[in-house]
């Protein structure tokens, strides 16, 4: 069994890399000096991540029941969701897009 696993790993020629936006976003989120503005500027480089964050923040789980206005500002979305949630959304969005392309 163990040899079969190593043989399969050796057969892998190329793994997709994590996009640069995700790396910058993760670094900014880990930096205690970063603000929602800083993170939103980085997210601006990847429309798929921005769209996903806005979709999640306006979902029934996160939406404010006292306001019928959706959040359209990425900075406001980041503040509402928090850095950890934004990072998780960005990572999953990125991973799904990588594997979608490679099947």
mmCIF file of N, CA and C in Angstrom:
data_model
loop_
_atom_site.group_PDB
_atom_site.id
_atom_site.type_symbol
_atom_site.label_atom_id
_atom_site.label_comp_id
_atom_site.label_asym_id
_atom_site.label_seq_id
_atom_site.Cartn_x
_atom_site.Cartn_y
_atom_site.Cartn_z
ATOM 1 N N UNK A 1 0.823 -1.196 0.000
ATOM 2 C CA UNK A 1 0.000 0.000 0.000
ATOM 3 C C UNK A 1 0.868 1.261 0.000
ATOM 4 N N UNK A 2 1.844 1.282 0.874
ATOM 5 C CA UNK A 2 2.699 2.459 1.003
ATOM 6 C C UNK A 2 3.479 2.711 -0.292
ATOM 7 N N UNK A 3 3.975 1.649 -0.896
ATOM 8 C CA UNK A 3 4.712 1.804 -2.155
ATOM 9 C C UNK A 3 3.807 2.320 -3.260
ATOM 10 N N UNK A 4 2.560 1.888 -3.265
ATOM 11 C CA UNK A 4 1.610 2.348 -4.276
ATOM 12 C C UNK A 4 1.363 3.844 -4.148
ATOM 13 N N UNK A 5 1.311 4.313 -2.920
ATOM 14 C CA UNK A 5 1.108 5.754 -2.684
ATOM 15 C C UNK A 5 2.309 6.544 -3.211
ATOM 16 N N UNK A 6 3.514 6.069 -2.901
ATOM 17 C CA UNK A 6 4.710 6.771 -3.368
ATOM 18 C C UNK A 6 4.818 6.732 -4.888
ATOM 19 N N UNK A 7 4.416 5.634 -5.497
ATOM 20 C CA UNK A 7 4.432 5.544 -6.952
ATOM 21 C C UNK A 7 3.471 6.552 -7.577
ATOM 22 N N UNK A 8 2.296 6.697 -6.980
ATOM 23 C CA UNK A 8 1.332 7.673 -7.498
ATOM 24 C C UNK A 8 1.854 9.093 -7.332
ATOM 25 N N UNK A 9 2.475 9.369 -6.190
ATOM 26 C CA UNK A 9 3.038 10.704 -5.967
ATOM 27 C C UNK A 9 4.168 10.996 -6.947
ATOM 28 N N UNK A 10 4.977 10.002 -7.234
ATOM 29 C CA UNK A 10 6.056 10.187 -8.195
ATOM 30 C C UNK A 10 5.532 10.438 -9.608
ATOM 31 N N UNK A 11 4.348 9.930 -9.902
ATOM 32 C CA UNK A 11 3.770 10.087 -11.242
ATOM 33 C C UNK A 11 3.208 11.488 -11.474
ATOM 34 N N UNK A 12 3.001 12.239 -10.399
ATOM 35 C CA UNK A 12 2.466 13.592 -10.540
ATOM 36 C C UNK A 12 3.561 14.490 -11.096
ATOM 37 N N UNK A 13 3.278 15.080 -12.239
ATOM 38 C CA UNK A 13 4.284 15.921 -12.881
ATOM 39 C C UNK A 13 4.140 17.395 -12.528
ATOM 40 N N UNK A 14 2.902 17.845 -12.403
ATOM 41 C CA UNK A 14 2.701 19.270 -12.198
ATOM 42 C C UNK A 14 1.467 19.504 -11.350
ATOM 43 N N UNK A 15 1.635 20.221 -10.265
ATOM 44 C CA UNK A 15 0.504 20.608 -9.423
ATOM 45 C C UNK A 15 0.200 22.077 -9.676
ATOM 46 N N UNK A 16 -1.079 22.436 -9.675
ATOM 47 C CA UNK A 16 -1.403 23.849 -9.858
ATOM 48 C C UNK A 16 -0.908 24.667 -8.677
ATOM 49 N N UNK A 17 -0.471 25.880 -8.957
ATOM 50 C CA UNK A 17 0.031 26.735 -7.884
ATOM 51 C C UNK A 17 -1.079 27.638 -7.371
ATOM 52 N N UNK A 18 -0.893 28.097 -6.154
ATOM 53 C CA UNK A 18 -1.852 29.008 -5.543
ATOM 54 C C UNK A 18 -1.657 30.379 -6.187
ATOM 55 N N UNK A 19 -2.733 31.007 -6.615
ATOM 56 C CA UNK A 19 -2.600 32.331 -7.250
ATOM 57 C C UNK A 19 -1.951 33.357 -6.315
ATOM 58 N N UNK A 20 -1.248 34.290 -6.908
ATOM 59 C CA UNK A 20 -0.528 35.322 -6.150
ATOM 60 C C UNK A 20 -1.472 36.146 -5.283
ATOM 61 N N UNK A 21 -2.701 36.345 -5.738
ATOM 62 C CA UNK A 21 -3.663 37.129 -4.960
ATOM 63 C C UNK A 21 -3.924 36.460 -3.612
ATOM 64 N N UNK A 22 -4.049 35.145 -3.620
ATOM 65 C CA UNK A 22 -4.305 34.418 -2.371
ATOM 66 C C UNK A 22 -3.126 34.550 -1.423
ATOM 67 N N UNK A 23 -1.943 34.498 -1.956
ATOM 68 C CA UNK A 23 -0.753 34.643 -1.115
ATOM 69 C C UNK A 23 -0.719 36.033 -0.486
ATOM 70 N N UNK A 24 -0.945 37.067 -1.302
ATOM 71 C CA UNK A 24 -0.951 38.442 -0.778
ATOM 72 C C UNK A 24 -2.082 38.641 0.227
ATOM 73 N N UNK A 25 -3.234 38.078 -0.074
ATOM 74 C CA UNK A 25 -4.392 38.211 0.816
ATOM 75 C C UNK A 25 -4.118 37.550 2.164
ATOM 76 N N UNK A 26 -3.551 36.367 2.136
ATOM 77 C CA UNK A 26 -3.228 35.656 3.375
ATOM 78 C C UNK A 26 -2.199 36.427 4.196
ATOM 79 N N UNK A 27 -1.199 36.970 3.535
ATOM 80 C CA UNK A 27 -0.187 37.760 4.244
ATOM 81 C C UNK A 27 -0.806 39.000 4.877
ATOM 82 N N UNK A 28 -1.681 39.671 4.142
ATOM 83 C CA UNK A 28 -2.318 40.881 4.673
ATOM 84 C C UNK A 28 -3.212 40.554 5.864
ATOM 85 N N UNK A 29 -3.927 39.451 5.784
ATOM 86 C CA UNK A 29 -4.826 39.073 6.878
ATOM 87 C C UNK A 29 -4.027 38.699 8.126
ATOM 88 N N UNK A 30 -2.869 38.103 7.951
ATOM 89 C CA UNK A 30 -2.038 37.731 9.093
ATOM 90 C C UNK A 30 -1.307 38.926 9.698
ATOM 91 N N UNK A 31 -1.182 40.006 8.949
ATOM 92 C CA UNK A 31 -0.497 41.207 9.427
ATOM 93 C C UNK A 31 -1.443 41.997 10.325
ATOM 94 N N UNK A 32 -1.054 42.193 11.577
ATOM 95 C CA UNK A 32 -1.931 42.899 12.515
ATOM 96 C C UNK A 32 -2.106 44.378 12.157
ATOM 97 N N UNK A 33 -1.260 44.895 11.299
ATOM 98 C CA UNK A 33 -1.356 46.282 10.864
ATOM 99 C C UNK A 33 -2.356 46.470 9.717
ATOM 100 N N UNK A 34 -2.817 45.387 9.111
ATOM 101 C CA UNK A 34 -3.704 45.471 7.952
ATOM 102 C C UNK A 34 -5.113 45.884 8.370
ATOM 103 N N UNK A 35 -5.752 46.604 7.468
ATOM 104 C CA UNK A 35 -7.128 47.030 7.684
ATOM 105 C C UNK A 35 -8.027 46.406 6.619
ATOM 106 N N UNK A 36 -9.315 46.590 6.783
ATOM 107 C CA UNK A 36 -10.270 46.104 5.776
ATOM 108 C C UNK A 36 -9.994 46.781 4.433
ATOM 109 N N UNK A 37 -9.548 48.003 4.470
ATOM 110 C CA UNK A 37 -9.206 48.724 3.238
ATOM 111 C C UNK A 37 -8.052 48.033 2.516
ATOM 112 N N UNK A 38 -7.020 47.659 3.260
ATOM 113 C CA UNK A 38 -5.866 46.974 2.669
ATOM 114 C C UNK A 38 -6.284 45.656 2.025
ATOM 115 N N UNK A 39 -7.085 44.890 2.732
ATOM 116 C CA UNK A 39 -7.534 43.598 2.227
ATOM 117 C C UNK A 39 -8.439 43.781 1.018
ATOM 118 N N UNK A 40 -9.285 44.797 1.035
ATOM 119 C CA UNK A 40 -10.189 45.016 -0.105
ATOM 120 C C UNK A 40 -9.422 45.417 -1.360
ATOM 121 N N UNK A 41 -8.318 46.159 -1.197
ATOM 122 C CA UNK A 41 -7.492 46.518 -2.358
ATOM 123 C C UNK A 41 -6.895 45.270 -2.997
ATOM 124 N N UNK A 42 -6.458 44.347 -2.183
ATOM 125 C CA UNK A 42 -5.899 43.097 -2.709
ATOM 126 C C UNK A 42 -6.996 42.268 -3.370
ATOM 127 N N UNK A 43 -8.149 42.202 -2.749
ATOM 128 C CA UNK A 43 -9.262 41.442 -3.316
ATOM 129 C C UNK A 43 -9.714 42.025 -4.648
ATOM 130 N N UNK A 44 -9.484 43.306 -4.852
ATOM 131 C CA UNK A 44 -9.840 43.949 -6.105
ATOM 132 C C UNK A 44 -9.114 43.371 -7.307
ATOM 133 N N UNK A 45 -8.032 42.637 -7.055
ATOM 134 C CA UNK A 45 -7.274 42.018 -8.132
ATOM 135 C C UNK A 45 -7.919 40.718 -8.623
ATOM 136 N N UNK A 46 -8.898 40.212 -7.884
ATOM 137 C CA UNK A 46 -9.543 38.960 -8.266
ATOM 138 C C UNK A 46 -11.064 39.097 -8.155
ATOM 139 N N UNK A 47 -11.734 39.377 -9.278
ATOM 140 C CA UNK A 47 -13.184 39.577 -9.251
ATOM 141 C C UNK A 47 -13.967 38.357 -8.748
ATOM 142 N N UNK A 48 -13.438 37.166 -8.957
ATOM 143 C CA UNK A 48 -14.146 35.964 -8.496
ATOM 144 C C UNK A 48 -14.219 35.931 -6.980
ATOM 145 N N UNK A 49 -13.146 36.304 -6.319
ATOM 146 C CA UNK A 49 -13.131 36.326 -4.853
ATOM 147 C C UNK A 49 -14.048 37.425 -4.343
ATOM 148 N N UNK A 50 -13.974 38.606 -4.951
ATOM 149 C CA UNK A 50 -14.851 39.709 -4.536
ATOM 150 C C UNK A 50 -16.319 39.313 -4.662
ATOM 151 N N UNK A 51 -16.668 38.711 -5.776
ATOM 152 C CA UNK A 51 -18.052 38.312 -6.013
ATOM 153 C C UNK A 51 -18.505 37.306 -4.976
ATOM 154 N N UNK A 52 -17.647 36.342 -4.688
ATOM 155 C CA UNK A 52 -18.006 35.294 -3.728
ATOM 156 C C UNK A 52 -18.190 35.881 -2.332
ATOM 157 N N UNK A 53 -17.314 36.790 -1.926
ATOM 158 C CA UNK A 53 -17.422 37.416 -0.602
ATOM 159 C C UNK A 53 -18.726 38.206 -0.502
ATOM 160 N N UNK A 54 -19.044 38.965 -1.547
ATOM 161 C CA UNK A 54 -20.290 39.737 -1.528
ATOM 162 C C UNK A 54 -21.518 38.816 -1.518
ATOM 163 N N UNK A 55 -21.412 37.705 -2.207
ATOM 164 C CA UNK A 55 -22.513 36.743 -2.226
ATOM 165 C C UNK A 55 -22.741 36.153 -0.833
ATOM 166 N N UNK A 56 -21.658 35.796 -0.177
ATOM 167 C CA UNK A 56 -21.764 35.205 1.162
ATOM 168 C C UNK A 56 -22.271 36.221 2.169
ATOM 169 N N UNK A 57 -21.739 37.439 2.140
ATOM 170 C CA UNK A 57 -22.157 38.443 3.129
ATOM 171 C C UNK A 57 -23.628 38.811 2.971
ATOM 172 N N UNK A 58 -24.164 38.669 1.768
ATOM 173 C CA UNK A 58 -25.575 38.983 1.542
ATOM 174 C C UNK A 58 -26.478 37.751 1.634
ATOM 175 N N UNK A 59 -25.900 36.626 2.022
ATOM 176 C CA UNK A 59 -26.709 35.420 2.202
ATOM 177 C C UNK A 59 -27.564 35.552 3.461
ATOM 178 N N UNK A 60 -28.518 34.696 3.600
ATOM 179 C CA UNK A 60 -29.425 34.738 4.751
ATOM 180 C C UNK A 60 -28.667 34.566 6.070
ATOM 181 N N UNK A 61 -27.577 33.834 6.045
ATOM 182 C CA UNK A 61 -26.820 33.578 7.268
ATOM 183 C C UNK A 61 -26.174 34.847 7.825
ATOM 184 N N UNK A 62 -25.660 35.699 6.958
ATOM 185 C CA UNK A 62 -24.941 36.895 7.399
ATOM 186 C C UNK A 62 -25.721 38.191 7.266
ATOM 187 N N UNK A 63 -26.798 38.180 6.508
ATOM 188 C CA UNK A 63 -27.500 39.447 6.272
ATOM 189 C C UNK A 63 -28.157 39.959 7.548
ATOM 190 N N UNK A 64 -28.302 41.255 7.600
ATOM 191 C CA UNK A 64 -28.928 41.912 8.740
ATOM 192 C C UNK A 64 -30.432 41.943 8.512
ATOM 193 N N UNK A 65 -31.167 41.344 9.394
ATOM 194 C CA UNK A 65 -32.616 41.274 9.209
ATOM 195 C C UNK A 65 -33.292 42.636 9.366
ATOM 196 N N UNK A 66 -32.597 43.627 9.904
ATOM 197 C CA UNK A 66 -33.165 44.953 10.081
ATOM 198 C C UNK A 66 -33.000 45.835 8.854
ATOM 199 N N UNK A 67 -32.184 45.422 7.920
ATOM 200 C CA UNK A 67 -31.939 46.220 6.728
ATOM 201 C C UNK A 67 -32.178 45.386 5.481
ATOM 202 N N UNK A 68 -32.908 45.953 4.533
ATOM 203 C CA UNK A 68 -33.166 45.231 3.293
ATOM 204 C C UNK A 68 -32.143 45.583 2.212
ATOM 205 N N UNK A 69 -31.227 46.488 2.530
ATOM 206 C CA UNK A 69 -30.211 46.897 1.559
ATOM 207 C C UNK A 69 -29.053 45.907 1.555
ATOM 208 N N UNK A 70 -28.725 45.362 0.397
ATOM 209 C CA UNK A 70 -27.582 44.446 0.346
ATOM 210 C C UNK A 70 -26.266 45.199 0.489
ATOM 211 N N UNK A 71 -25.263 44.512 0.971
ATOM 212 C CA UNK A 71 -23.923 45.098 1.081
ATOM 213 C C UNK A 71 -23.267 44.996 -0.288
ATOM 214 N N UNK A 72 -22.856 46.131 -0.813
ATOM 215 C CA UNK A 72 -22.208 46.156 -2.127
ATOM 216 C C UNK A 72 -20.762 46.641 -2.034
ATOM 217 N N UNK A 73 -20.355 47.106 -0.876
ATOM 218 C CA UNK A 73 -19.006 47.594 -0.649
ATOM 219 C C UNK A 73 -18.169 46.464 -0.058
ATOM 220 N N UNK A 74 -17.055 46.144 -0.705
ATOM 221 C CA UNK A 74 -16.221 45.029 -0.263
ATOM 222 C C UNK A 74 -15.661 45.278 1.137
ATOM 223 N N UNK A 75 -15.282 46.517 1.448
ATOM 224 C CA UNK A 75 -14.774 46.817 2.789
ATOM 225 C C UNK A 75 -15.810 46.513 3.851
ATOM 226 N N UNK A 76 -17.060 46.887 3.596
ATOM 227 C CA UNK A 76 -18.127 46.589 4.554
ATOM 228 C C UNK A 76 -18.332 45.089 4.696
ATOM 229 N N UNK A 77 -18.210 44.372 3.591
ATOM 230 C CA UNK A 77 -18.348 42.917 3.622
ATOM 231 C C UNK A 77 -17.240 42.294 4.479
ATOM 232 N N UNK A 78 -16.027 42.797 4.330
ATOM 233 C CA UNK A 78 -14.898 42.270 5.105
ATOM 234 C C UNK A 78 -15.106 42.515 6.592
ATOM 235 N N UNK A 79 -15.576 43.698 6.932
ATOM 236 C CA UNK A 79 -15.831 44.018 8.337
ATOM 237 C C UNK A 79 -16.918 43.111 8.906
ATOM 238 N N UNK A 80 -17.969 42.881 8.152
ATOM 239 C CA UNK A 80 -19.063 42.046 8.631
ATOM 240 C C UNK A 80 -18.631 40.587 8.784
ATOM 241 N N UNK A 81 -17.877 40.080 7.817
ATOM 242 C CA UNK A 81 -17.493 38.672 7.839
ATOM 243 C C UNK A 81 -16.295 38.388 8.747
ATOM 244 N N UNK A 82 -15.359 39.301 8.787
ATOM 245 C CA UNK A 82 -14.125 39.074 9.538
ATOM 246 C C UNK A 82 -13.044 38.505 8.631
ATOM 247 N N UNK A 83 -11.804 38.740 9.018
ATOM 248 C CA UNK A 83 -10.664 38.329 8.201
ATOM 249 C C UNK A 83 -10.599 36.817 7.980
ATOM 250 N N UNK A 84 -10.852 36.040 9.029
ATOM 251 C CA UNK A 84 -10.740 34.586 8.883
ATOM 252 C C UNK A 84 -11.748 34.041 7.873
ATOM 253 N N UNK A 85 -12.960 34.520 7.934
ATOM 254 C CA UNK A 85 -13.986 34.060 6.997
ATOM 255 C C UNK A 85 -13.638 34.492 5.578
ATOM 256 N N UNK A 86 -13.166 35.707 5.422
ATOM 257 C CA UNK A 86 -12.779 36.197 4.093
ATOM 258 C C UNK A 86 -11.648 35.343 3.529
ATOM 259 N N UNK A 87 -10.666 35.032 4.362
ATOM 260 C CA UNK A 87 -9.562 34.185 3.908
ATOM 261 C C UNK A 87 -10.074 32.806 3.486
ATOM 262 N N UNK A 88 -10.967 32.230 4.260
ATOM 263 C CA UNK A 88 -11.517 30.908 3.920
ATOM 264 C C UNK A 88 -12.310 30.943 2.619
ATOM 265 N N UNK A 89 -13.086 31.985 2.426
ATOM 266 C CA UNK A 89 -13.848 32.131 1.174
ATOM 267 C C UNK A 89 -12.889 32.264 -0.007
ATOM 268 N N UNK A 90 -11.860 33.084 0.167
ATOM 269 C CA UNK A 90 -10.889 33.287 -0.914
ATOM 270 C C UNK A 90 -10.172 31.987 -1.259
ATOM 271 N N UNK A 91 -9.769 31.241 -0.244
ATOM 272 C CA UNK A 91 -9.077 29.977 -0.490
ATOM 273 C C UNK A 91 -9.966 28.975 -1.206
ATOM 274 N N UNK A 92 -11.199 28.835 -0.753
ATOM 275 C CA UNK A 92 -12.084 27.861 -1.400
ATOM 276 C C UNK A 92 -12.420 28.288 -2.819
ATOM 277 N N UNK A 93 -12.631 29.571 -3.027
ATOM 278 C CA UNK A 93 -12.910 30.061 -4.384
ATOM 279 C C UNK A 93 -11.727 29.773 -5.295
ATOM 280 N N UNK A 94 -10.537 30.022 -4.805
ATOM 281 C CA UNK A 94 -9.334 29.801 -5.591
ATOM 282 C C UNK A 94 -9.120 28.326 -5.884
ATOM 283 N N UNK A 95 -9.268 27.488 -4.886
ATOM 284 C CA UNK A 95 -9.064 26.050 -5.061
ATOM 285 C C UNK A 95 -10.064 25.489 -6.060
ATOM 286 N N UNK A 96 -11.333 25.877 -5.924
ATOM 287 C CA UNK A 96 -12.340 25.377 -6.863
ATOM 288 C C UNK A 96 -12.043 25.828 -8.288
ATOM 289 N N UNK A 97 -11.563 27.054 -8.460
ATOM 290 C CA UNK A 97 -11.262 27.524 -9.816
ATOM 291 C C UNK A 97 -10.047 26.798 -10.396
ATOM 292 N N UNK A 98 -9.080 26.473 -9.565
ATOM 293 C CA UNK A 98 -7.901 25.736 -10.031
ATOM 294 C C UNK A 98 -8.309 24.349 -10.527
ATOM 295 N N UNK A 99 -9.076 23.640 -9.720
ATOM 296 C CA UNK A 99 -9.439 22.281 -10.084
ATOM 297 C C UNK A 99 -10.512 22.232 -11.146
ATOM 298 N N UNK A 100 -11.282 23.280 -11.287
ATOM 299 C CA UNK A 100 -12.273 23.353 -12.351
ATOM 300 C C UNK A 100 -11.566 23.400 -13.713
ATOM 301 N N UNK A 101 -10.483 24.167 -13.774
ATOM 302 C CA UNK A 101 -9.713 24.274 -15.020
ATOM 303 C C UNK A 101 -9.006 22.975 -15.366
ATOM 304 N N UNK A 102 -8.490 22.286 -14.329
ATOM 305 C CA UNK A 102 -7.714 21.067 -14.557
ATOM 306 C C UNK A 102 -8.568 19.811 -14.575
ATOM 307 N N UNK A 103 -9.821 19.949 -14.197
ATOM 308 C CA UNK A 103 -10.738 18.815 -14.093
ATOM 309 C C UNK A 103 -10.211 17.816 -13.096
#
